[in-house]
C-alpha cells in the first residue's frame, strides 16, 4: 500500500492592526503621522490621540514619517496581531533652515528689454503613438526618443536593470497611485524618502531613471513626490509596451 500525503502552506491572513504613535521624548501622542504598509501598499494617518488602524499581516513593514521627526520602519509581529495596540515612538530631529535669497524679476517697462530678462525654460513634451500620455523633457532634439528606446533595450542600462529585475517593486506603482492616503502623503513631500522605502531603490536611481526617461533636470529637482511617482509610473508603463516581444 502506498500512502501519499499533501501539505498545504498556511496563508497568513491580513488583519486590521491598531497602534499609537508617540513622541519618544515625552510620550505625547503625535497626530497626522503618515503610516504606510510597504508590503500591502496601503496608507493611513494617526488621529488626535496618535492612534491608527491599518490592514497588515505578520512580517509586513510599516513606514512612519512625520515632519521634524526621524522616519522609522517597524515590522509587524505575531504579538502585535495577537495582543492589539502597540506604541510606536518617534524621535524628533533638528532642522536647520538655510537662508534663501529670492531675487525679484526687475521689469523696465520696455517690451524688447523685458522679454530678454524673463527666464525661458527649454522643457517640452513628446508622445508616442498608441500611448495616451507624453513626457516632459529637457531635450527637444529629434534624438530624444531614440535615446529612450536605446536605454530601454540596452541590457546594461539602468532602466533595463531596474524595470526588468525589480518588477515586483515596479508593480507597486499602480497600487500606490490608487491609494488616496499615499497620494496625499506624496503630494506634500519633496524628499523622495517615502518613494525610496516603497520602491526599494535609491534616490540616485530615481533621479537616474527620470533622466533616462528624458525628464528635465528642473523637473527632477522641483517636482513633488507624487509627480515623481506619476513620472516613474508612466515611464514603466511605456517600458512594458516597448519591451513586448
mmCIF file of N, CA and C in Angstrom, residues 125 134-136 159 163 170 172-174 176-177 182-183 185-199 201-237:
data_model
loop_
_atom_site.group_PDB
_atom_site.id
_atom_site.type_symbol
_atom_site.label_atom_id
_atom_site.label_comp_id
_atom_site.label_asym_id
_atom_site.label_seq_id
_atom_site.Cartn_x
_atom_site.Cartn_y
_atom_site.Cartn_z
ATOM 1 N N UNK A 125 7.489 68.501 -24.379
ATOM 2 C CA UNK A 125 6.918 67.178 -24.177
ATOM 3 C C UNK A 125 6.940 66.428 -25.501
ATOM 4 N N UNK A 134 2.254 61.863 -22.505
ATOM 5 C CA UNK A 134 3.551 62.259 -23.021
ATOM 6 C C UNK A 134 4.502 62.554 -21.902
ATOM 7 N N UNK A 135 5.741 62.851 -22.248
ATOM 8 C CA UNK A 135 6.761 63.138 -21.244
ATOM 9 C C UNK A 135 7.184 64.594 -21.299
ATOM 10 N N UNK A 136 7.441 65.132 -20.111
ATOM 11 C CA UNK A 136 8.069 66.455 -20.001
ATOM 12 C C UNK A 136 9.559 66.210 -20.146
ATOM 13 N N UNK A 159 17.706 51.558 -16.704
ATOM 14 C CA UNK A 159 16.280 51.314 -16.912
ATOM 15 C C UNK A 159 16.006 49.832 -17.071
ATOM 16 N N UNK A 163 13.781 48.029 -14.244
ATOM 17 C CA UNK A 163 12.437 47.618 -14.612
ATOM 18 C C UNK A 163 12.303 46.115 -14.823
ATOM 19 N N UNK A 170 8.172 47.542 -9.025
ATOM 20 C CA UNK A 170 7.570 48.426 -10.003
ATOM 21 C C UNK A 170 6.066 48.222 -10.088
ATOM 22 N N UNK A 172 4.190 47.852 -7.727
ATOM 23 C CA UNK A 172 3.590 48.601 -6.633
ATOM 24 C C UNK A 172 3.143 49.993 -7.076
ATOM 25 N N UNK A 173 3.698 50.470 -8.178
ATOM 26 C CA UNK A 173 3.398 51.821 -8.627
ATOM 27 C C UNK A 173 1.901 52.037 -8.807
ATOM 28 N N UNK A 174 1.237 51.065 -9.431
ATOM 29 C CA UNK A 174 -0.192 51.209 -9.666
ATOM 30 C C UNK A 174 -0.966 51.237 -8.353
ATOM 31 N N UNK A 176 0.163 52.223 -5.496
ATOM 32 C CA UNK A 176 0.453 53.490 -4.844
ATOM 33 C C UNK A 176 -0.416 54.599 -5.412
ATOM 34 N N UNK A 177 -0.633 54.590 -6.707
ATOM 35 C CA UNK A 177 -1.428 55.629 -7.346
ATOM 36 C C UNK A 177 -2.907 55.502 -6.992
ATOM 37 N N UNK A 182 -1.795 57.499 0.341
ATOM 38 C CA UNK A 182 -0.421 57.555 -0.161
ATOM 39 C C UNK A 182 -0.260 58.722 -1.120
ATOM 40 N N UNK A 183 -1.243 58.945 -1.969
ATOM 41 C CA UNK A 183 -1.174 60.071 -2.899
ATOM 42 C C UNK A 183 -1.134 61.403 -2.145
ATOM 43 N N UNK A 185 -0.056 61.873 0.864
ATOM 44 C CA UNK A 185 1.245 61.946 1.526
ATOM 45 C C UNK A 185 2.325 62.403 0.555
ATOM 46 N N UNK A 186 2.376 61.785 -0.618
ATOM 47 C CA UNK A 186 3.426 62.096 -1.585
ATOM 48 C C UNK A 186 3.284 63.501 -2.157
ATOM 49 N N UNK A 187 2.047 63.994 -2.218
ATOM 50 C CA UNK A 187 1.828 65.324 -2.773
ATOM 51 C C UNK A 187 2.468 66.413 -1.914
ATOM 52 N N UNK A 188 2.648 66.129 -0.628
ATOM 53 C CA UNK A 188 3.202 67.121 0.286
ATOM 54 C C UNK A 188 4.705 66.945 0.513
ATOM 55 N N UNK A 189 5.292 65.940 -0.116
ATOM 56 C CA UNK A 189 6.703 65.650 0.139
ATOM 57 C C UNK A 189 7.554 65.915 -1.095
ATOM 58 N N UNK A 190 8.820 66.289 -0.827
ATOM 59 C CA UNK A 190 9.771 66.557 -1.900
ATOM 60 C C UNK A 190 11.105 65.840 -1.671
ATOM 61 N N UNK A 191 11.176 64.992 -0.652
ATOM 62 C CA UNK A 191 12.477 64.414 -0.288
ATOM 63 C C UNK A 191 12.721 63.011 -0.832
ATOM 64 N N UNK A 192 11.729 62.431 -1.528
ATOM 65 C CA UNK A 192 11.851 61.097 -2.156
ATOM 66 C C UNK A 192 11.990 59.972 -1.135
ATOM 67 N N UNK A 193 11.928 60.293 0.153
ATOM 68 C CA UNK A 193 12.181 59.313 1.211
ATOM 69 C C UNK A 193 11.160 58.178 1.193
ATOM 70 N N UNK A 194 9.876 58.528 1.077
ATOM 71 C CA UNK A 194 8.828 57.510 1.059
ATOM 72 C C UNK A 194 8.903 56.672 -0.206
ATOM 73 N N UNK A 195 9.217 57.290 -1.334
ATOM 74 C CA UNK A 195 9.362 56.561 -2.584
ATOM 75 C C UNK A 195 10.499 55.552 -2.501
ATOM 76 N N UNK A 196 11.603 55.965 -1.894
ATOM 77 C CA UNK A 196 12.751 55.064 -1.729
ATOM 78 C C UNK A 196 12.343 53.844 -0.909
ATOM 79 N N UNK A 197 11.586 54.079 0.172
ATOM 80 C CA UNK A 197 11.160 52.976 1.032
ATOM 81 C C UNK A 197 10.189 52.049 0.311
ATOM 82 N N UNK A 198 9.258 52.613 -0.433
ATOM 83 C CA UNK A 198 8.252 51.815 -1.120
ATOM 84 C C UNK A 198 8.833 51.020 -2.285
ATOM 85 N N UNK A 199 9.675 51.658 -3.084
ATOM 86 C CA UNK A 199 10.187 51.030 -4.295
ATOM 87 C C UNK A 199 11.490 50.264 -4.073
ATOM 88 N N UNK A 201 14.528 51.330 -4.047
ATOM 89 C CA UNK A 201 15.625 51.788 -4.884
ATOM 90 C C UNK A 201 16.127 53.096 -4.299
ATOM 91 N N UNK A 202 17.349 53.471 -4.611
ATOM 92 C CA UNK A 202 17.944 54.660 -4.010
ATOM 93 C C UNK A 202 17.436 55.927 -4.680
ATOM 94 N N UNK A 203 17.629 57.049 -3.996
ATOM 95 C CA UNK A 203 17.233 58.339 -4.587
ATOM 96 C C UNK A 203 18.059 58.616 -5.839
ATOM 97 N N UNK A 204 19.320 58.225 -5.827
ATOM 98 C CA UNK A 204 20.163 58.410 -7.009
ATOM 99 C C UNK A 204 19.574 57.654 -8.194
ATOM 100 N N UNK A 205 19.099 56.433 -7.943
ATOM 101 C CA UNK A 205 18.491 55.642 -9.008
ATOM 102 C C UNK A 205 17.211 56.291 -9.521
ATOM 103 N N UNK A 206 16.427 56.876 -8.602
ATOM 104 C CA UNK A 206 15.195 57.554 -9.018
ATOM 105 C C UNK A 206 15.522 58.699 -9.969
ATOM 106 N N UNK A 207 16.511 59.515 -9.597
ATOM 107 C CA UNK A 207 16.913 60.629 -10.460
ATOM 108 C C UNK A 207 17.420 60.125 -11.802
ATOM 109 N N UNK A 208 18.172 59.034 -11.771
ATOM 110 C CA UNK A 208 18.754 58.497 -13.000
ATOM 111 C C UNK A 208 17.670 57.909 -13.909
ATOM 112 N N UNK A 209 16.681 57.251 -13.312
ATOM 113 C CA UNK A 209 15.563 56.719 -14.097
ATOM 114 C C UNK A 209 14.854 57.854 -14.834
ATOM 115 N N UNK A 210 14.567 58.936 -14.120
ATOM 116 C CA UNK A 210 13.883 60.075 -14.734
ATOM 117 C C UNK A 210 14.746 60.716 -15.811
ATOM 118 N N UNK A 211 16.040 60.748 -15.562
ATOM 119 C CA UNK A 211 16.957 61.290 -16.554
ATOM 120 C C UNK A 211 16.957 60.435 -17.814
ATOM 121 N N UNK A 212 16.975 59.118 -17.630
ATOM 122 C CA UNK A 212 16.961 58.197 -18.766
ATOM 123 C C UNK A 212 15.651 58.301 -19.542
ATOM 124 N N UNK A 213 14.584 58.656 -18.834
ATOM 125 C CA UNK A 213 13.277 58.808 -19.482
ATOM 126 C C UNK A 213 13.104 60.217 -20.045
ATOM 127 N N UNK A 214 14.191 60.973 -20.049
ATOM 128 C CA UNK A 214 14.230 62.304 -20.652
ATOM 129 C C UNK A 214 13.404 63.360 -19.942
ATOM 130 N N UNK A 215 13.237 63.223 -18.620
ATOM 131 C CA UNK A 215 12.680 64.328 -17.845
ATOM 132 C C UNK A 215 13.796 65.331 -17.586
ATOM 133 N N UNK A 216 13.432 66.588 -17.569
ATOM 134 C CA UNK A 216 14.443 67.635 -17.430
ATOM 135 C C UNK A 216 14.993 67.699 -16.009
ATOM 136 N N UNK A 217 16.189 68.260 -15.882
ATOM 137 C CA UNK A 217 16.801 68.441 -14.575
ATOM 138 C C UNK A 217 15.952 69.310 -13.676
ATOM 139 N N UNK A 218 15.299 70.311 -14.253
ATOM 140 C CA UNK A 218 14.443 71.199 -13.466
ATOM 141 C C UNK A 218 13.268 70.430 -12.866
ATOM 142 N N UNK A 219 12.646 69.560 -13.663
ATOM 143 C CA UNK A 219 11.526 68.758 -13.170
ATOM 144 C C UNK A 219 11.985 67.832 -12.051
ATOM 145 N N UNK A 220 13.117 67.177 -12.237
ATOM 146 C CA UNK A 220 13.627 66.235 -11.243
ATOM 147 C C UNK A 220 13.896 66.929 -9.912
ATOM 148 N N UNK A 221 14.365 68.167 -9.967
ATOM 149 C CA UNK A 221 14.711 68.898 -8.748
ATOM 150 C C UNK A 221 13.491 69.493 -8.050
ATOM 151 N N UNK A 222 12.495 69.921 -8.805
ATOM 152 C CA UNK A 222 11.411 70.710 -8.220
ATOM 153 C C UNK A 222 10.099 69.954 -8.036
ATOM 154 N N UNK A 223 9.920 68.817 -8.674
ATOM 155 C CA UNK A 223 8.650 68.098 -8.601
ATOM 156 C C UNK A 223 8.426 67.508 -7.214
ATOM 157 N N UNK A 224 7.154 67.448 -6.792
ATOM 158 C CA UNK A 224 6.872 66.774 -5.528
ATOM 159 C C UNK A 224 6.888 65.263 -5.737
ATOM 160 N N UNK A 225 6.802 64.513 -4.666
ATOM 161 C CA UNK A 225 6.955 63.062 -4.759
ATOM 162 C C UNK A 225 5.820 62.405 -5.545
ATOM 163 N N UNK A 226 4.624 63.004 -5.515
ATOM 164 C CA UNK A 226 3.521 62.438 -6.285
ATOM 165 C C UNK A 226 3.784 62.599 -7.780
ATOM 166 N N UNK A 227 4.304 63.756 -8.176
ATOM 167 C CA UNK A 227 4.653 63.960 -9.580
ATOM 168 C C UNK A 227 5.755 63.005 -10.017
ATOM 169 N N UNK A 228 6.706 62.763 -9.114
ATOM 170 C CA UNK A 228 7.775 61.817 -9.422
ATOM 171 C C UNK A 228 7.208 60.411 -9.569
ATOM 172 N N UNK A 229 6.283 60.045 -8.674
ATOM 173 C CA UNK A 229 5.628 58.737 -8.771
ATOM 174 C C UNK A 229 4.940 58.581 -10.122
ATOM 175 N N UNK A 230 4.162 59.583 -10.522
ATOM 176 C CA UNK A 230 3.466 59.516 -11.799
ATOM 177 C C UNK A 230 4.437 59.430 -12.967
ATOM 178 N N UNK A 231 5.561 60.139 -12.854
ATOM 179 C CA UNK A 231 6.557 60.119 -13.920
ATOM 180 C C UNK A 231 7.190 58.737 -14.060
ATOM 181 N N UNK A 232 7.600 58.144 -12.941
ATOM 182 C CA UNK A 232 8.203 56.805 -12.982
ATOM 183 C C UNK A 232 7.185 55.789 -13.477
ATOM 184 N N UNK A 233 5.941 55.924 -13.013
ATOM 185 C CA UNK A 233 4.886 55.011 -13.427
ATOM 186 C C UNK A 233 4.667 55.083 -14.934
ATOM 187 N N UNK A 234 4.621 56.301 -15.452
ATOM 188 C CA UNK A 234 4.455 56.463 -16.892
ATOM 189 C C UNK A 234 5.605 55.864 -17.671
ATOM 190 N N UNK A 235 6.803 56.063 -17.176
ATOM 191 C CA UNK A 235 7.989 55.516 -17.839
ATOM 192 C C UNK A 235 7.958 53.987 -17.817
ATOM 193 N N UNK A 236 7.538 53.425 -16.688
ATOM 194 C CA UNK A 236 7.466 51.965 -16.571
ATOM 195 C C UNK A 236 6.408 51.392 -17.501
ATOM 196 N N UNK A 237 5.244 52.054 -17.600
ATOM 197 C CA UNK A 237 4.200 51.578 -18.500
ATOM 198 C C UNK A 237 4.685 51.615 -19.945
#
